[in-house]
Coordinates of C-alpha atoms in Angstrom, one line a residue:
M1 CA 31.8 31.0 8.1
S2 CA 35.3 31.7 9.4
A3 CA 38.5 30.2 7.9
A4 CA 39.1 28.4 11.2
G5 CA 36.7 25.9 12.8
E6 CA 33.1 27.1 13.2
T7 CA 31.2 25.9 16.2
S8 CA 28.0 28.0 15.7
G9 CA 26.9 26.3 12.5
C10 CA 27.6 23.6 10.0
V11 CA 28.2 23.0 6.3
L12 CA 26.0 20.7 4.2
V13 CA 27.9 18.8 1.5
T14 CA 25.7 16.8 -1.0
G15 CA 27.0 13.7 -2.6
A16 CA 29.8 13.3 -0.1
S17 CA 30.2 9.5 0.0
R18 CA 32.9 9.5 -2.7
G19 CA 35.0 11.6 -5.1
L20 CA 35.0 15.4 -4.8
G21 CA 32.2 15.5 -2.2
R22 CA 34.1 13.2 0.2
A23 CA 37.3 15.2 -0.3
I24 CA 35.5 18.4 0.5
A25 CA 33.8 17.0 3.6
E26 CA 37.1 15.5 4.9
L27 CA 38.9 18.8 4.5
L28 CA 36.1 20.6 6.3
F29 CA 36.4 18.1 9.1
D30 CA 40.2 18.5 9.2
R31 CA 39.8 22.3 9.5
G32 CA 37.4 21.9 12.5
H33 CA 34.0 22.4 10.9
A34 CA 30.8 20.6 11.6
V35 CA 29.6 18.8 8.5
A36 CA 26.4 17.2 7.3
L37 CA 27.1 14.7 4.4
T38 CA 24.5 13.3 2.1
W39 CA 24.4 10.0 0.2
R40 CA 21.8 8.4 -2.1
S41 CA 22.3 4.7 -2.4
D42 CA 25.2 3.7 -0.2
S43 CA 26.0 5.3 3.1
S44 CA 29.4 3.6 3.7
G45 CA 31.6 6.3 2.2
A46 CA 29.8 9.1 4.0
D47 CA 29.8 7.2 7.3
A48 CA 33.6 6.6 6.9
A49 CA 34.1 10.3 6.4
V50 CA 32.0 11.1 9.5
A51 CA 34.2 8.7 11.5
R52 CA 37.0 11.3 11.2
A53 CA 35.1 13.6 13.6
P54 CA 31.9 11.8 14.8
E55 CA 31.2 14.6 17.3
R56 CA 30.9 17.1 14.4
G57 CA 29.4 15.1 11.6
R58 CA 26.3 13.2 10.5
S59 CA 25.3 11.5 7.3
F60 CA 21.8 11.7 5.8
R61 CA 20.1 10.1 2.8
L62 CA 19.1 12.5 0.0
D63 CA 17.7 11.8 -3.5
L64 CA 18.0 15.0 -5.4
R65 CA 14.9 14.3 -7.4
D66 CA 12.8 14.2 -4.3
R67 CA 10.8 17.4 -4.2
D68 CA 10.1 17.3 -0.5
R69 CA 13.3 15.9 1.0
P70 CA 15.5 19.0 1.0
K71 CA 13.2 20.8 3.3
T72 CA 13.0 18.0 5.8
L73 CA 16.7 17.4 5.5
V74 CA 17.5 20.9 6.6
L75 CA 15.3 20.5 9.6
E76 CA 17.0 17.3 10.6
I77 CA 20.5 18.7 10.1
E78 CA 19.8 21.9 12.1
R79 CA 18.3 19.9 14.9
E80 CA 21.5 17.8 15.2
L81 CA 24.3 20.0 14.1
G82 CA 23.1 23.6 14.4
P83 CA 22.3 26.2 11.7
I84 CA 23.5 25.6 8.2
V85 CA 26.0 28.4 7.4
G86 CA 27.4 26.8 4.3
L87 CA 26.1 24.7 1.4
V88 CA 28.1 22.8 -1.2
N89 CA 26.0 21.5 -4.0
N90 CA 28.3 18.7 -5.3
A91 CA 26.0 15.7 -5.9
G92 CA 25.2 14.8 -9.5
I93 CA 24.9 12.2 -12.2
Q94 CA 25.8 11.9 -15.8
H95 CA 24.9 9.7 -18.7
S96 CA 27.5 9.6 -21.4
R97 CA 25.6 9.3 -24.7
L98 CA 25.5 11.1 -28.1
L99 CA 22.5 13.5 -28.2
A100 CA 20.8 11.5 -31.0
M101 CA 20.9 8.5 -28.8
T102 CA 19.7 10.2 -25.6
S103 CA 16.3 9.2 -24.3
D104 CA 13.9 11.7 -22.7
D105 CA 14.2 9.8 -19.5
D106 CA 18.0 10.1 -19.4
W107 CA 17.9 13.8 -20.3
D108 CA 15.2 14.5 -17.7
A109 CA 17.1 12.5 -15.0
V110 CA 20.4 14.4 -15.5
L111 CA 18.8 17.9 -15.7
D112 CA 16.4 17.2 -12.8
T113 CA 19.2 15.8 -10.6
N114 CA 22.0 18.2 -11.3
L115 CA 20.2 21.5 -11.9
G116 CA 16.9 20.8 -10.2
G117 CA 18.6 19.3 -7.2
T118 CA 20.9 22.3 -6.8
F119 CA 17.8 24.6 -7.1
R120 CA 15.9 22.6 -4.4
C121 CA 18.8 22.5 -2.0
C122 CA 19.5 26.2 -2.3
R123 CA 15.8 27.0 -1.8
A124 CA 15.7 24.8 1.3
V125 CA 18.7 26.4 3.1
L126 CA 17.9 30.0 2.1
P127 CA 15.1 30.9 4.6
G128 CA 17.5 30.2 7.6
M129 CA 20.4 32.0 6.0
V130 CA 18.2 35.0 5.2
R131 CA 16.9 35.1 8.8
R132 CA 20.5 35.0 10.1
R133 CA 21.8 37.3 7.4
R134 CA 24.7 34.9 6.9
G135 CA 25.6 32.2 4.6
A136 CA 27.8 30.9 1.7
I137 CA 26.8 28.6 -1.1
V138 CA 29.3 26.9 -3.4
N139 CA 28.0 25.1 -6.5
I140 CA 30.2 22.5 -8.3
A141 CA 30.0 23.0 -12.0
S142 CA 32.2 21.5 -14.8
L143 CA 34.5 22.6 -17.5
G144 CA 32.2 20.7 -19.8
A145 CA 29.7 23.6 -19.3
E146 CA 32.1 25.9 -21.2
R147 CA 33.5 23.7 -23.9
G148 CA 31.8 21.1 -26.0
V149 CA 32.5 17.4 -25.2
A150 CA 30.8 14.8 -27.4
G151 CA 28.4 12.6 -25.5
Q152 CA 28.0 15.0 -22.6
S153 CA 25.2 17.2 -23.8
A154 CA 22.8 16.6 -20.9
Y155 CA 25.5 16.8 -18.3
A156 CA 27.1 20.0 -19.8
A157 CA 23.6 21.6 -20.2
S158 CA 22.9 20.9 -16.5
K159 CA 26.2 22.4 -15.4
A160 CA 25.8 25.5 -17.6
G161 CA 22.4 25.9 -15.9
V162 CA 24.2 25.7 -12.5
L163 CA 26.5 28.5 -13.5
A164 CA 23.6 30.7 -14.6
L165 CA 21.7 29.9 -11.3
T166 CA 24.8 30.9 -9.4
R167 CA 25.0 34.3 -10.9
C168 CA 21.3 35.0 -10.5
L169 CA 21.2 33.9 -6.9
A170 CA 24.2 35.9 -6.1
R171 CA 22.3 39.0 -7.3
E172 CA 19.2 38.1 -5.3
M173 CA 21.0 37.3 -2.0
G174 CA 23.9 39.8 -1.9
G175 CA 21.8 42.3 0.1
R176 CA 21.2 39.7 2.7
N177 CA 24.9 38.9 3.2
I178 CA 24.7 35.6 1.5
R179 CA 27.4 34.7 -1.1
V180 CA 26.9 32.3 -4.0
N181 CA 29.8 31.1 -6.1
A182 CA 30.8 28.1 -8.2
V183 CA 33.8 26.0 -8.6
V184 CA 34.6 24.8 -12.1
P185 CA 36.9 21.7 -11.9
G186 CA 38.8 20.5 -14.9
F187 CA 39.2 16.7 -15.3
V188 CA 39.5 15.0 -11.9
A189 CA 39.9 11.2 -11.7
T190 CA 36.8 10.1 -9.7
A191 CA 34.3 7.3 -9.9
M192 CA 32.0 9.6 -12.0
T193 CA 34.6 10.5 -14.5
A194 CA 35.7 6.8 -14.9
E195 CA 32.9 6.3 -17.4
L196 CA 34.2 9.0 -19.7
S197 CA 35.7 7.9 -23.0
E198 CA 39.4 8.4 -23.6
T199 CA 38.5 11.0 -26.2
A200 CA 36.4 13.0 -23.7
V201 CA 39.2 12.9 -21.1
E202 CA 41.6 14.2 -23.7
R203 CA 39.2 17.0 -24.6
L204 CA 38.8 18.0 -21.0
R205 CA 42.6 17.9 -20.4
A206 CA 43.5 19.6 -23.6
G207 CA 45.5 22.8 -22.9
E208 CA 46.3 22.1 -19.3
A209 CA 49.3 24.3 -18.4
L210 CA 50.2 22.4 -15.3
R211 CA 51.3 18.8 -16.2
A212 CA 50.2 17.4 -12.8
G213 CA 46.6 18.2 -13.7
V214 CA 43.9 18.5 -11.0
D215 CA 43.2 16.3 -8.0
A216 CA 40.2 16.3 -5.6
G217 CA 42.2 17.9 -2.9
A218 CA 42.8 21.0 -5.0
V219 CA 39.1 21.4 -5.7
A220 CA 38.3 20.9 -2.0
E221 CA 40.7 23.7 -1.1
A222 CA 39.0 26.1 -3.6
V223 CA 35.6 25.2 -2.1
L224 CA 36.8 25.9 1.4
Y225 CA 38.2 29.2 0.4
L226 CA 34.9 30.3 -1.1
L227 CA 33.0 29.2 2.0
S228 CA 35.4 31.1 4.2
D229 CA 35.5 34.8 5.3
A230 CA 38.7 35.2 3.2
A231 CA 36.3 35.3 0.3
A232 CA 33.9 37.8 1.9
S233 CA 34.0 40.1 -1.1
I234 CA 33.5 37.4 -3.7
T235 CA 30.1 36.4 -5.0
G236 CA 28.6 35.4 -8.4
E237 CA 32.0 34.1 -9.5
A238 CA 33.1 30.8 -11.1
L239 CA 36.5 29.8 -9.8
H240 CA 38.3 27.5 -12.3
V241 CA 40.4 24.7 -10.9
D242 CA 41.6 23.2 -14.1
A243 CA 45.4 23.3 -14.2
G244 CA 45.1 26.2 -16.7
A245 CA 43.0 24.4 -19.3
S246 CA 40.7 27.4 -19.7
A247 CA 43.5 30.0 -19.8

């Protein structure tokens, strides 16, 4: 995927109806790319993003826990927008709860959505990327995967798994010219993070070297860089966009 607009393929961004996913999709549209956006329960945000460039975008429903949907989704996208040359695994959920109070259902939902969904989406796009010997995958992780935050055990475990998956898949796919990287955002004010406690937010923001913190636009720029040919020699990496909190 070139740094400029790409007419011979598209980028799939999951969870693009709001927050980071929407910011990523809108930046891709603004830079001339064709984009497939997914949503789970409300299409309005994704449809509004597509309205920026209706000739280059489509929105599709995706439940990350659906075992069969990723495969059919890829077929639909490639029929309407062309081959998928980039995948951004952004969609996810979290349940803020102390581990002792976490039910099996909540634990399973978070792990199966965030880690299992990333696995299934990667698996669905890889056959086409392998055939074309071309592709870039960017997985959205979390600073919580690297530092303990009370009440975030399930979410942090799922994102730590995403980082491990990223490294392993980069090893598997490097010989086929497919790059796999992760972006690790610090605290970003979005609808998902709105449910975090003040203590959790303070923990995530502790040590930020840049007082302005992190916004969704900065994360989107990092994702776009890792998708682009400018990052042609980068794979298996976790790029931190955290205002220096992990320094």
